Short mmCIF file of C-alpha atoms in Angstrom, two decimals:
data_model
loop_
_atom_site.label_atom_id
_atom_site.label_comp_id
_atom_site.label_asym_id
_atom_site.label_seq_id
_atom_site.Cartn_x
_atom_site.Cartn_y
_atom_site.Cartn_z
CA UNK A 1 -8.34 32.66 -9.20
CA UNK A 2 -5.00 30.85 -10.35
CA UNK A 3 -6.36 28.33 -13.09
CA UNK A 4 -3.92 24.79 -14.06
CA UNK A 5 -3.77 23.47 -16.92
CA UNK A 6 -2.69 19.66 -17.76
CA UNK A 7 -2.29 18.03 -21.02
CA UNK A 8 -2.92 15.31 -21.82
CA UNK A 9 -5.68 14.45 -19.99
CA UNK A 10 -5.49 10.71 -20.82
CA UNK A 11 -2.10 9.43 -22.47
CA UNK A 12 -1.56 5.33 -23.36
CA UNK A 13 1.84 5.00 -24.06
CA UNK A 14 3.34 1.38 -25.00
CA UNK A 15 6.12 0.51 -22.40
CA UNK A 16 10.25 1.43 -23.02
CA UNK A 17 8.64 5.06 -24.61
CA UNK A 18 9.01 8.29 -23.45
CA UNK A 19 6.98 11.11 -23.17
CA UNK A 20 6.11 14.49 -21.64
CA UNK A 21 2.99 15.73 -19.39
CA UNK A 22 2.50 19.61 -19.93
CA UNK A 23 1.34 21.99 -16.48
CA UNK A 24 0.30 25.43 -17.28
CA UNK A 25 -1.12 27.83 -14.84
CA UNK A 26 -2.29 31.26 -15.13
CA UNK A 27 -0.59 33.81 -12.52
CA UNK A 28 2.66 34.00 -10.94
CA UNK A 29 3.88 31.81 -8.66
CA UNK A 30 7.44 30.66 -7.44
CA UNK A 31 6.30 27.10 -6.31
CA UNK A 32 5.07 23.83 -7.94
CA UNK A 33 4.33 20.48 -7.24
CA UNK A 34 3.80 16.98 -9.03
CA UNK A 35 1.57 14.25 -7.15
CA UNK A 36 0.86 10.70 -8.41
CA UNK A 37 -2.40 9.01 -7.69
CA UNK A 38 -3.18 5.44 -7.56
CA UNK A 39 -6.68 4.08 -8.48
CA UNK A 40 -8.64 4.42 -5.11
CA UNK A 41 -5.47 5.58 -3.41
CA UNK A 42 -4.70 8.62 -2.09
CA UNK A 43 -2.09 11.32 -3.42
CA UNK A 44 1.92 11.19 -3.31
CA UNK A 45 4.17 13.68 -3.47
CA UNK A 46 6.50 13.32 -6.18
CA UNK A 47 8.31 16.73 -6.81
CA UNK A 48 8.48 20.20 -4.96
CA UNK A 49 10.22 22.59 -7.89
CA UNK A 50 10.95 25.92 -6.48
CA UNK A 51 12.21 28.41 -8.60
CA UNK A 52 12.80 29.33 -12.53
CA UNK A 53 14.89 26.76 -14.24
CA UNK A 54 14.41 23.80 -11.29
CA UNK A 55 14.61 20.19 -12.44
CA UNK A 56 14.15 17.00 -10.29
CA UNK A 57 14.72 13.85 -11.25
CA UNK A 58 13.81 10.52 -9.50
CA UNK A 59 13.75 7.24 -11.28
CA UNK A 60 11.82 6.96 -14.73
CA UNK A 61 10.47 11.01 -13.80
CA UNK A 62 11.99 14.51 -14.55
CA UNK A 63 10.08 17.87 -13.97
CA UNK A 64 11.28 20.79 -14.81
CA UNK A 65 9.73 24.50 -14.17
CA UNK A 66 9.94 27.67 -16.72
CA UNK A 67 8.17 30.38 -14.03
CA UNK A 68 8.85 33.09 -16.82
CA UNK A 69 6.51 30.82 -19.36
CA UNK A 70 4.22 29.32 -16.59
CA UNK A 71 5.25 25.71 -17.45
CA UNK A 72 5.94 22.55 -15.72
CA UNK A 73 7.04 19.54 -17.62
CA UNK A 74 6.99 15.63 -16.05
CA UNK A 75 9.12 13.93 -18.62
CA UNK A 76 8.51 10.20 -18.45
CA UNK A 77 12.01 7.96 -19.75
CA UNK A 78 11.52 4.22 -20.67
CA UNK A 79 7.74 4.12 -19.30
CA UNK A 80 7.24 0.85 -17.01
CA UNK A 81 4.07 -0.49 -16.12
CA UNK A 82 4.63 1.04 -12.80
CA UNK A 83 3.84 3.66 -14.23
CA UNK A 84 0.29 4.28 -14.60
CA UNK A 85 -1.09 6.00 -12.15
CA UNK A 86 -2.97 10.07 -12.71
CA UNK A 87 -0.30 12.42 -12.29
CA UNK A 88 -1.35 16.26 -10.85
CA UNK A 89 0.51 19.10 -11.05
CA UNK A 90 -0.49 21.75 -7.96
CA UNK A 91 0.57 25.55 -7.42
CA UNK A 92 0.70 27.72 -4.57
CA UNK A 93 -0.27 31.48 -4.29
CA UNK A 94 1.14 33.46 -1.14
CA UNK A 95 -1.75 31.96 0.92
CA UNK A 96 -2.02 28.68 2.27
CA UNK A 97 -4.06 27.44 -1.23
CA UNK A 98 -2.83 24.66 -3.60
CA UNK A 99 -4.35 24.98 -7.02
CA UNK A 100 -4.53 21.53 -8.57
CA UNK A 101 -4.28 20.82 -12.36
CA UNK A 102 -6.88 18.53 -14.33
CA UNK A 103 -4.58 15.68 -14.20
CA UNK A 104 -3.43 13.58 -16.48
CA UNK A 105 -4.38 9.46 -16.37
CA UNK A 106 -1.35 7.55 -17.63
CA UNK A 107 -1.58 3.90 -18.83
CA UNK A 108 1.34 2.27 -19.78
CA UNK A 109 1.18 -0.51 -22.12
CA UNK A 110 3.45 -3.60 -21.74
CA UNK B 1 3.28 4.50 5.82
CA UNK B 2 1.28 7.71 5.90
CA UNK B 3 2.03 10.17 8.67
CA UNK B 4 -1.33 11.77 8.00
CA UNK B 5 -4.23 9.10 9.17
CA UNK B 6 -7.96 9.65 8.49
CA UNK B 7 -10.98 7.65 9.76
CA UNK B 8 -12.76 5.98 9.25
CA UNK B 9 -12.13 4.67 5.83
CA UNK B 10 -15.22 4.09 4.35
CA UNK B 11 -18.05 5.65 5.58
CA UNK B 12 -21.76 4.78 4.43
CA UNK B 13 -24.63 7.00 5.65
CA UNK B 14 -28.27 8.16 5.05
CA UNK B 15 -29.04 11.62 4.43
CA UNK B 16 -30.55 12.30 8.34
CA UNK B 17 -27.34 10.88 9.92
CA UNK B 18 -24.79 12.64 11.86
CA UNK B 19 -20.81 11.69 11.74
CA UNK B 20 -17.36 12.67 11.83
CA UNK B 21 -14.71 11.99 9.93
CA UNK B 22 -11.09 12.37 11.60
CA UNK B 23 -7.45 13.62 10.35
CA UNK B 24 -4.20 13.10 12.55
CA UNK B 25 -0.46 14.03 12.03
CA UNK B 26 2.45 14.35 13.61
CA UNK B 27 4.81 15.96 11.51
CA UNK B 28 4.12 19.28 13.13
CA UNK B 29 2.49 21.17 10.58
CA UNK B 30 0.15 24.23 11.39
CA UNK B 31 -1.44 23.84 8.34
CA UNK B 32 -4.34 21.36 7.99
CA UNK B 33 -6.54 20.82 4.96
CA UNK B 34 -9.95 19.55 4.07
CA UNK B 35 -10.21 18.33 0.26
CA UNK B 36 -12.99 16.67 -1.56
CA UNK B 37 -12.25 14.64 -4.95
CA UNK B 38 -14.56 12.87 -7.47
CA UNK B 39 -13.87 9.89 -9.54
CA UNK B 40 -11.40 11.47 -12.12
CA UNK B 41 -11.23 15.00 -11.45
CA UNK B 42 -8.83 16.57 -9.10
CA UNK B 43 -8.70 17.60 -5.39
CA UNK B 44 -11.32 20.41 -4.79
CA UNK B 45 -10.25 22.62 -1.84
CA UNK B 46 -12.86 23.21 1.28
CA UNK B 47 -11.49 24.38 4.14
CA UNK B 48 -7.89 25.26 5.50
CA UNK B 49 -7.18 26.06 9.08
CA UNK B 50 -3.61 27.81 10.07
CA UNK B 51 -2.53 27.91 13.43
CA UNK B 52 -5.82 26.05 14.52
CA UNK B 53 -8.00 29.05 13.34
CA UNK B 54 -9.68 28.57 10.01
CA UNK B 55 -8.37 30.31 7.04
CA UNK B 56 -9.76 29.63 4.18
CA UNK B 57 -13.58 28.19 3.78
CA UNK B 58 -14.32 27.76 -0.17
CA UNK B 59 -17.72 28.36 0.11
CA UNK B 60 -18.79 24.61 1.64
CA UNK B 61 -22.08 24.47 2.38
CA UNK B 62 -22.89 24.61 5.98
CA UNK B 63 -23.94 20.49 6.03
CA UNK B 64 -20.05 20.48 6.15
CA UNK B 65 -18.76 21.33 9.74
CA UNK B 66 -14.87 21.95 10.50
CA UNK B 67 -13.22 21.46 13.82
CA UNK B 68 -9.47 21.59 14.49
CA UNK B 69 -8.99 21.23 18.32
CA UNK B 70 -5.99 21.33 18.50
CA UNK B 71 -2.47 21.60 16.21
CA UNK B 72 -2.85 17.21 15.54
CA UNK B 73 -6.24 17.15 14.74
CA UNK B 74 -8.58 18.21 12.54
CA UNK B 75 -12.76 16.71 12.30
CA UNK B 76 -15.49 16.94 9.45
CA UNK B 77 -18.54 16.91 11.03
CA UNK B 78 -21.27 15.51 8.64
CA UNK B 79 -24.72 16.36 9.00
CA UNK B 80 -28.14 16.31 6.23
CA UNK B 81 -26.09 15.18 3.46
CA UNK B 82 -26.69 14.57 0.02
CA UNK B 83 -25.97 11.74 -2.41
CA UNK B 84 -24.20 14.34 -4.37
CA UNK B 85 -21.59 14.79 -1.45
CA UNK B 86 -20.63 11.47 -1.76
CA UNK B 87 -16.49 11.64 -2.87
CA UNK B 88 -13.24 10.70 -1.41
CA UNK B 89 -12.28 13.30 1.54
CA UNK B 90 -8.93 13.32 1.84
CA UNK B 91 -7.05 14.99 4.70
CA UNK B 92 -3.42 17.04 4.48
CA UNK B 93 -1.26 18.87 6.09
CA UNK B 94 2.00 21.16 5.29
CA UNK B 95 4.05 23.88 7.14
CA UNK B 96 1.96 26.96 7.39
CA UNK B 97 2.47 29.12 3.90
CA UNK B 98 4.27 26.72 2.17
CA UNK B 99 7.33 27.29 4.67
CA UNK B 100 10.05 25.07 3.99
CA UNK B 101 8.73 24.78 0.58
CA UNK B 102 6.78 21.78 2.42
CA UNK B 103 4.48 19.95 -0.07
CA UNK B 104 0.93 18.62 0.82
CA UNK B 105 1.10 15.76 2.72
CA UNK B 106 -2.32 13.59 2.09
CA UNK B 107 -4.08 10.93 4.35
CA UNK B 108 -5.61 7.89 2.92
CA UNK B 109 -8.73 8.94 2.61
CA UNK B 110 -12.50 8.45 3.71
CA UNK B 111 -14.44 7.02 1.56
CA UNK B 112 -17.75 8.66 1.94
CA UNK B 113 -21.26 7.03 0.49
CA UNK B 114 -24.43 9.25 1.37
CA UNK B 115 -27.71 6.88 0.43
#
């Protein structure tokens, strides 16, 4: 079974700071995702990053994806209170399953 | 908006009752998903159907029922639950094998209490 990996699992960072949310997983795959999750809200998709080397940016958010080293990065610029939300980083094997990380509850300070 | 819509959206419920819960989209997808979550931990798969035929069944117990009849729709049927079962199902849907690279696209939820 493909296993996902976030870290941090909790992160409080004061607002105008930036910082980086870590997505390993355990077997090949060619395909990842980022989602953001709102308290009692359902999931968004935030990022589809398809291949070695990918990055995406959109706003305040960058991911990036190293396939070679199994590693996702969401790289947060200037955090905003906008912000918080539990971010999930999902990957695909060659079936139709989505493997979700642990997540990773951010809370940004003002 | 959400092009995937579930309902109801809360749904309370004693442990003898029977319901349904109830997944739409348009988008065209052949893929449709059935996903529990907890309070804090991530989406936890049960079921996939492809092409209206069920794929994928993670081991649900059988108080779970799936129905897709037809390429828009896709039930839960509930029956005997326990208080344990009560989570957020959420409802998605994506091109068949990730085709298109399409992401999951999630409903809103049910909201599911079992008392």
């Amino acid at each position: 079974e493909l296993k996902v990996e976030q870290n941090p699992l909790f992160l409080s960072m004061q607002e105008g700071k930036n910082y980086t949310i870590y997505c390993n997983y355990s077997t090949t795959s060619d395909r990842l995702y980022w989602y953001r999750q709102d308290p009692g809200k359902s999931l968004e998709s935030l990022f589809v990053l398809l291949s070695n080397g990918a990055v995406k940016q959109e706003g305040r958010l960058m991911a990036s994806l190293d396939t070679k080293a199994r590693l996702s990065t969401l790289h947060i610029t200037a955090a905003v209170h906008d912000l918080s939300a539990t971010y999930f980083c999902a990957v695909t094997n060659t079936g139709n399953q989505f493997y979700f990380g642990t997540g990773t509850s951010l809370t940004v300070i003002p | 908006d959400t092009e995937v819509t579930q309902t109801p959206k809360h749904l309370v419920m004693g442990m003898t009752n029977k319901k349904s819960l109830k997944c739409e989209q348009h988008m065209g997808h052949r893929a449709m998903y059935w996903y529990k979550q907890k309070a804090k931990k991530p989406p936890e798969l049960m079921f996939v159907y492809s092409y209206e035929k069920l794929s994928i069944n993670e081991s649900v117990p059988s108080r779970f029922s799936p129905e897709c009849p037809n390429s828009s729709l896709l039930n839960l049927h509930l029956h005997a639950l326990q208080p344990e079962d009560s989570a957020l199902y959420l409802c998605a849907s994506s091109q068949v094998g990730g085709a298109g690279n399409s992401p999951l696209h999630f409903g809103n939820g049910t909201r599911l209490t079992v008392t």
